[in-house]
PDB file of C-alpha atoms in Angstrom:
ATOM      1  CA  MET A   1     -59.852  -8.291 -94.013  1.00  0.00           C
ATOM      2  CA  ASN A   2     -59.902  -6.871 -90.470  1.00  0.00           C
ATOM      3  CA  GLU A   3     -62.146  -8.441 -87.925  1.00  0.00           C
ATOM      4  CA  ILE A   4     -64.500  -6.096 -86.122  1.00  0.00           C
ATOM      5  CA  LEU A   5     -63.966  -6.746 -82.478  1.00  0.00           C
ATOM      6  CA  PRO A   6     -66.647  -6.041 -79.652  1.00  0.00           C
ATOM      7  CA  LEU A   7     -66.189  -2.776 -77.947  1.00  0.00           C
ATOM      8  CA  ALA A   8     -65.119  -2.476 -74.318  1.00  0.00           C
ATOM      9  CA  TYR A   9     -64.760   0.603 -72.138  1.00  0.00           C
ATOM     10  CA  GLY A  10     -62.252   1.402 -69.314  1.00  0.00           C
ATOM     11  CA  TYR A  11     -62.883   3.055 -66.030  1.00  0.00           C
ATOM     12  CA  ILE A  12     -60.195   4.377 -63.826  1.00  0.00           C
ATOM     13  CA  ARG A  13     -60.067   6.729 -60.757  1.00  0.00           C
ATOM     14  CA  LEU A  14     -57.361   9.216 -61.144  1.00  0.00           C
ATOM     15  CA  ASP A  15     -56.900   9.584 -57.266  1.00  0.00           C
ATOM     16  CA  LEU A  16     -55.918   5.743 -57.138  1.00  0.00           C
ATOM     17  CA  ALA A  17     -53.881   5.766 -60.361  1.00  0.00           C
ATOM     18  CA  GLY A  18     -51.805   8.841 -59.234  1.00  0.00           C
ATOM     19  CA  ARG A  19     -49.060   9.654 -61.634  1.00  0.00           C
ATOM     20  CA  ASP A  20     -49.412   6.207 -63.229  1.00  0.00           C
ATOM     21  CA  SER A  21     -52.686   6.803 -65.079  1.00  0.00           C
ATOM     22  CA  THR A  22     -50.940   6.117 -68.518  1.00  0.00           C
ATOM     23  CA  SER A  23     -49.770   2.715 -67.239  1.00  0.00           C
ATOM     24  CA  CYS A  24     -53.281   1.988 -65.913  1.00  0.00           C
ATOM     25  CA  GLU A  25     -54.701   2.748 -69.227  1.00  0.00           C
ATOM     26  CA  GLN A  26     -52.039   0.668 -70.912  1.00  0.00           C
ATOM     27  CA  ARG A  27     -53.044  -2.344 -68.741  1.00  0.00           C
ATOM     28  CA  LEU A  28     -56.726  -1.916 -69.646  1.00  0.00           C
ATOM     29  CA  LEU A  29     -55.797  -1.700 -73.415  1.00  0.00           C
ATOM     30  CA  THR A  30     -53.623  -4.794 -73.159  1.00  0.00           C
ATOM     31  CA  PHE A  31     -56.233  -6.895 -71.473  1.00  0.00           C
ATOM     32  CA  ALA A  32     -58.865  -5.808 -74.001  1.00  0.00           C
ATOM     33  CA  ARG A  33     -56.649  -6.828 -76.982  1.00  0.00           C
ATOM     34  CA  GLU A  34     -55.687 -10.150 -75.325  1.00  0.00           C
ATOM     35  CA  HIS A  35     -59.281 -10.988 -74.754  1.00  0.00           C
ATOM     36  CA  GLY A  36     -60.625  -9.956 -78.209  1.00  0.00           C
ATOM     37  CA  TYR A  37     -62.045  -6.451 -77.465  1.00  0.00           C
ATOM     38  CA  GLN A  38     -61.466  -3.007 -78.920  1.00  0.00           C
ATOM     39  CA  LEU A  39     -60.961  -0.588 -76.092  1.00  0.00           C
ATOM     40  CA  ALA A  40     -63.131   2.297 -77.292  1.00  0.00           C
ATOM     41  CA  ALA A  41     -62.397   4.757 -74.439  1.00  0.00           C
ATOM     42  CA  VAL A  42     -61.369   5.104 -70.871  1.00  0.00           C
ATOM     43  CA  PHE A  43     -63.616   7.058 -68.561  1.00  0.00           C
ATOM     44  CA  LYS A  44     -61.593   8.844 -65.758  1.00  0.00           C
ATOM     45  CA  GLU A  45     -63.093   9.796 -62.554  1.00  0.00           C
ATOM     46  CA  GLN A  46     -61.180  12.591 -60.615  1.00  0.00           C
ATOM     47  CA  ALA A  47     -62.013  11.320 -57.172  1.00  0.00           C
ATOM     48  CA  PRO A  48     -65.169   9.949 -55.402  1.00  0.00           C
ATOM     49  CA  GLN A  49     -67.679  12.860 -55.170  1.00  0.00           C
ATOM     50  CA  ALA A  50     -70.483  13.345 -52.725  1.00  0.00           C
ATOM     51  CA  ALA A  51     -73.075  12.658 -55.536  1.00  0.00           C
ATOM     52  CA  THR A  52     -74.863   9.299 -55.394  1.00  0.00           C
ATOM     53  CA  LEU A  53     -73.324   8.303 -58.754  1.00  0.00           C
ATOM     54  CA  PRO A  54     -69.912   9.613 -59.859  1.00  0.00           C
ATOM     55  CA  GLN A  55     -70.262  11.697 -63.144  1.00  0.00           C
ATOM     56  CA  ALA A  56     -67.737   9.612 -65.245  1.00  0.00           C
ATOM     57  CA  PHE A  57     -69.509   6.396 -64.089  1.00  0.00           C
ATOM     58  CA  ILE A  58     -72.851   7.862 -65.291  1.00  0.00           C
ATOM     59  CA  ASP A  59     -71.238   8.846 -68.597  1.00  0.00           C
ATOM     60  CA  LEU A  60     -69.898   5.194 -68.887  1.00  0.00           C
ATOM     61  CA  VAL A  61     -73.205   3.633 -68.256  1.00  0.00           C
ATOM     62  CA  HIS A  62     -74.832   5.868 -70.993  1.00  0.00           C
ATOM     63  CA  GLU A  63     -71.962   5.112 -73.448  1.00  0.00           C
ATOM     64  CA  CYS A  64     -72.262   1.392 -72.849  1.00  0.00           C
ATOM     65  CA  ARG A  65     -75.969   1.472 -73.591  1.00  0.00           C
ATOM     66  CA  ARG A  66     -75.545   3.718 -76.617  1.00  0.00           C
ATOM     67  CA  ALA A  67     -72.798   1.640 -78.159  1.00  0.00           C
ATOM     68  CA  GLU A  68     -74.294  -1.779 -77.064  1.00  0.00           C
ATOM     69  CA  ALA A  69     -70.928  -2.528 -75.491  1.00  0.00           C
ATOM     70  CA  HIS A  70     -71.198  -5.101 -72.743  1.00  0.00           C
ATOM     71  CA  MET A  71     -67.710  -5.089 -71.225  1.00  0.00           C
ATOM     72  CA  VAL A  72     -65.995  -2.537 -68.824  1.00  0.00           C
ATOM     73  CA  ILE A  73     -62.487  -3.130 -67.676  1.00  0.00           C
ATOM     74  CA  THR A  74     -61.195  -1.560 -64.577  1.00  0.00           C
ATOM     75  CA  LEU A  75     -58.474  -2.202 -61.993  1.00  0.00           C
ATOM     76  CA  CYS A  76     -59.215  -3.743 -58.571  1.00  0.00           C
ATOM     77  CA  GLY A  77     -60.360  -1.196 -56.116  1.00  0.00           C
ATOM     78  CA  HIS A  78     -61.478   1.602 -58.596  1.00  0.00           C
ATOM     79  CA  LEU A  79     -65.200   0.907 -57.961  1.00  0.00           C
ATOM     80  CA  ALA A  80     -64.757   0.791 -54.232  1.00  0.00           C
ATOM     81  CA  GLY A  81     -64.573   3.661 -51.648  1.00  0.00           C
ATOM     82  CA  MET A  82     -67.237   5.729 -53.113  1.00  0.00           C
ATOM     83  CA  SER A  83     -70.494   7.070 -51.709  1.00  0.00           C
ATOM     84  CA  MET A  84     -72.388   4.378 -53.390  1.00  0.00           C
ATOM     85  CA  PRO A  85     -71.423   0.640 -52.658  1.00  0.00           C
ATOM     86  CA  ARG A  86     -69.560  -1.314 -55.254  1.00  0.00           C
ATOM     87  CA  LEU A  87     -72.252  -3.816 -55.593  1.00  0.00           C
ATOM     88  CA  HIS A  88     -74.873  -0.984 -56.363  1.00  0.00           C
ATOM     89  CA  LEU A  89     -72.606   0.433 -58.959  1.00  0.00           C
ATOM     90  CA  LEU A  90     -72.196  -2.995 -60.672  1.00  0.00           C
ATOM     91  CA  SER A  91     -75.913  -3.545 -60.607  1.00  0.00           C
ATOM     92  CA  VAL A  92     -76.545  -0.046 -62.110  1.00  0.00           C
ATOM     93  CA  LEU A  93     -74.136  -0.792 -64.899  1.00  0.00           C
ATOM     94  CA  ALA A  94     -75.700  -4.160 -65.501  1.00  0.00           C
ATOM     95  CA  ALA A  95     -79.292  -2.900 -65.477  1.00  0.00           C
ATOM     96  CA  ARG A  96     -78.876   0.462 -67.227  1.00  0.00           C
ATOM     97  CA  GLY A  97     -75.890  -0.236 -69.335  1.00  0.00           C
ATOM     98  CA  ASP A  98     -76.292  -3.947 -70.105  1.00  0.00           C
ATOM     99  CA  ALA A  99     -72.709  -4.288 -69.328  1.00  0.00           C
ATOM    100  CA  HIS A 100     -70.602  -6.354 -66.789  1.00  0.00           C
ATOM    101  CA  VAL A 101     -67.202  -5.421 -65.241  1.00  0.00           C
ATOM    102  CA  CYS A 102     -63.856  -7.224 -65.371  1.00  0.00           C
ATOM    103  CA  GLU A 103     -61.540  -6.103 -62.502  1.00  0.00           C
ATOM    104  CA  LEU A 104     -57.907  -6.578 -63.194  1.00  0.00           C
ATOM    105  CA  PRO A 105     -55.726  -7.323 -60.159  1.00  0.00           C
ATOM    106  CA  LYS A 106     -53.533  -4.572 -58.707  1.00  0.00           C
TER     107      LYS A 106
END
């Protein structure tokens, strides 16, 4: 019988991934599998916008809450350099999405 694994979601910024976005997604998938998670989806942000919260990040928070998923996997630096500080993004995700982030090294 197949074990039901807890869900995890990925988050990448395409401006940082460049042409290597498939490789970035594969790294997230591999990490999720190795740590006992099912990677449900990867949310992709085009580039930091002038908005307070980036749209793909907002969608990620909503999906974590809806699915009761408590793990977000991203690459180091993909939550930095936006109009909102990284620590604030992490606190929004924790408070509104009940999830925490695991950042993989570059």
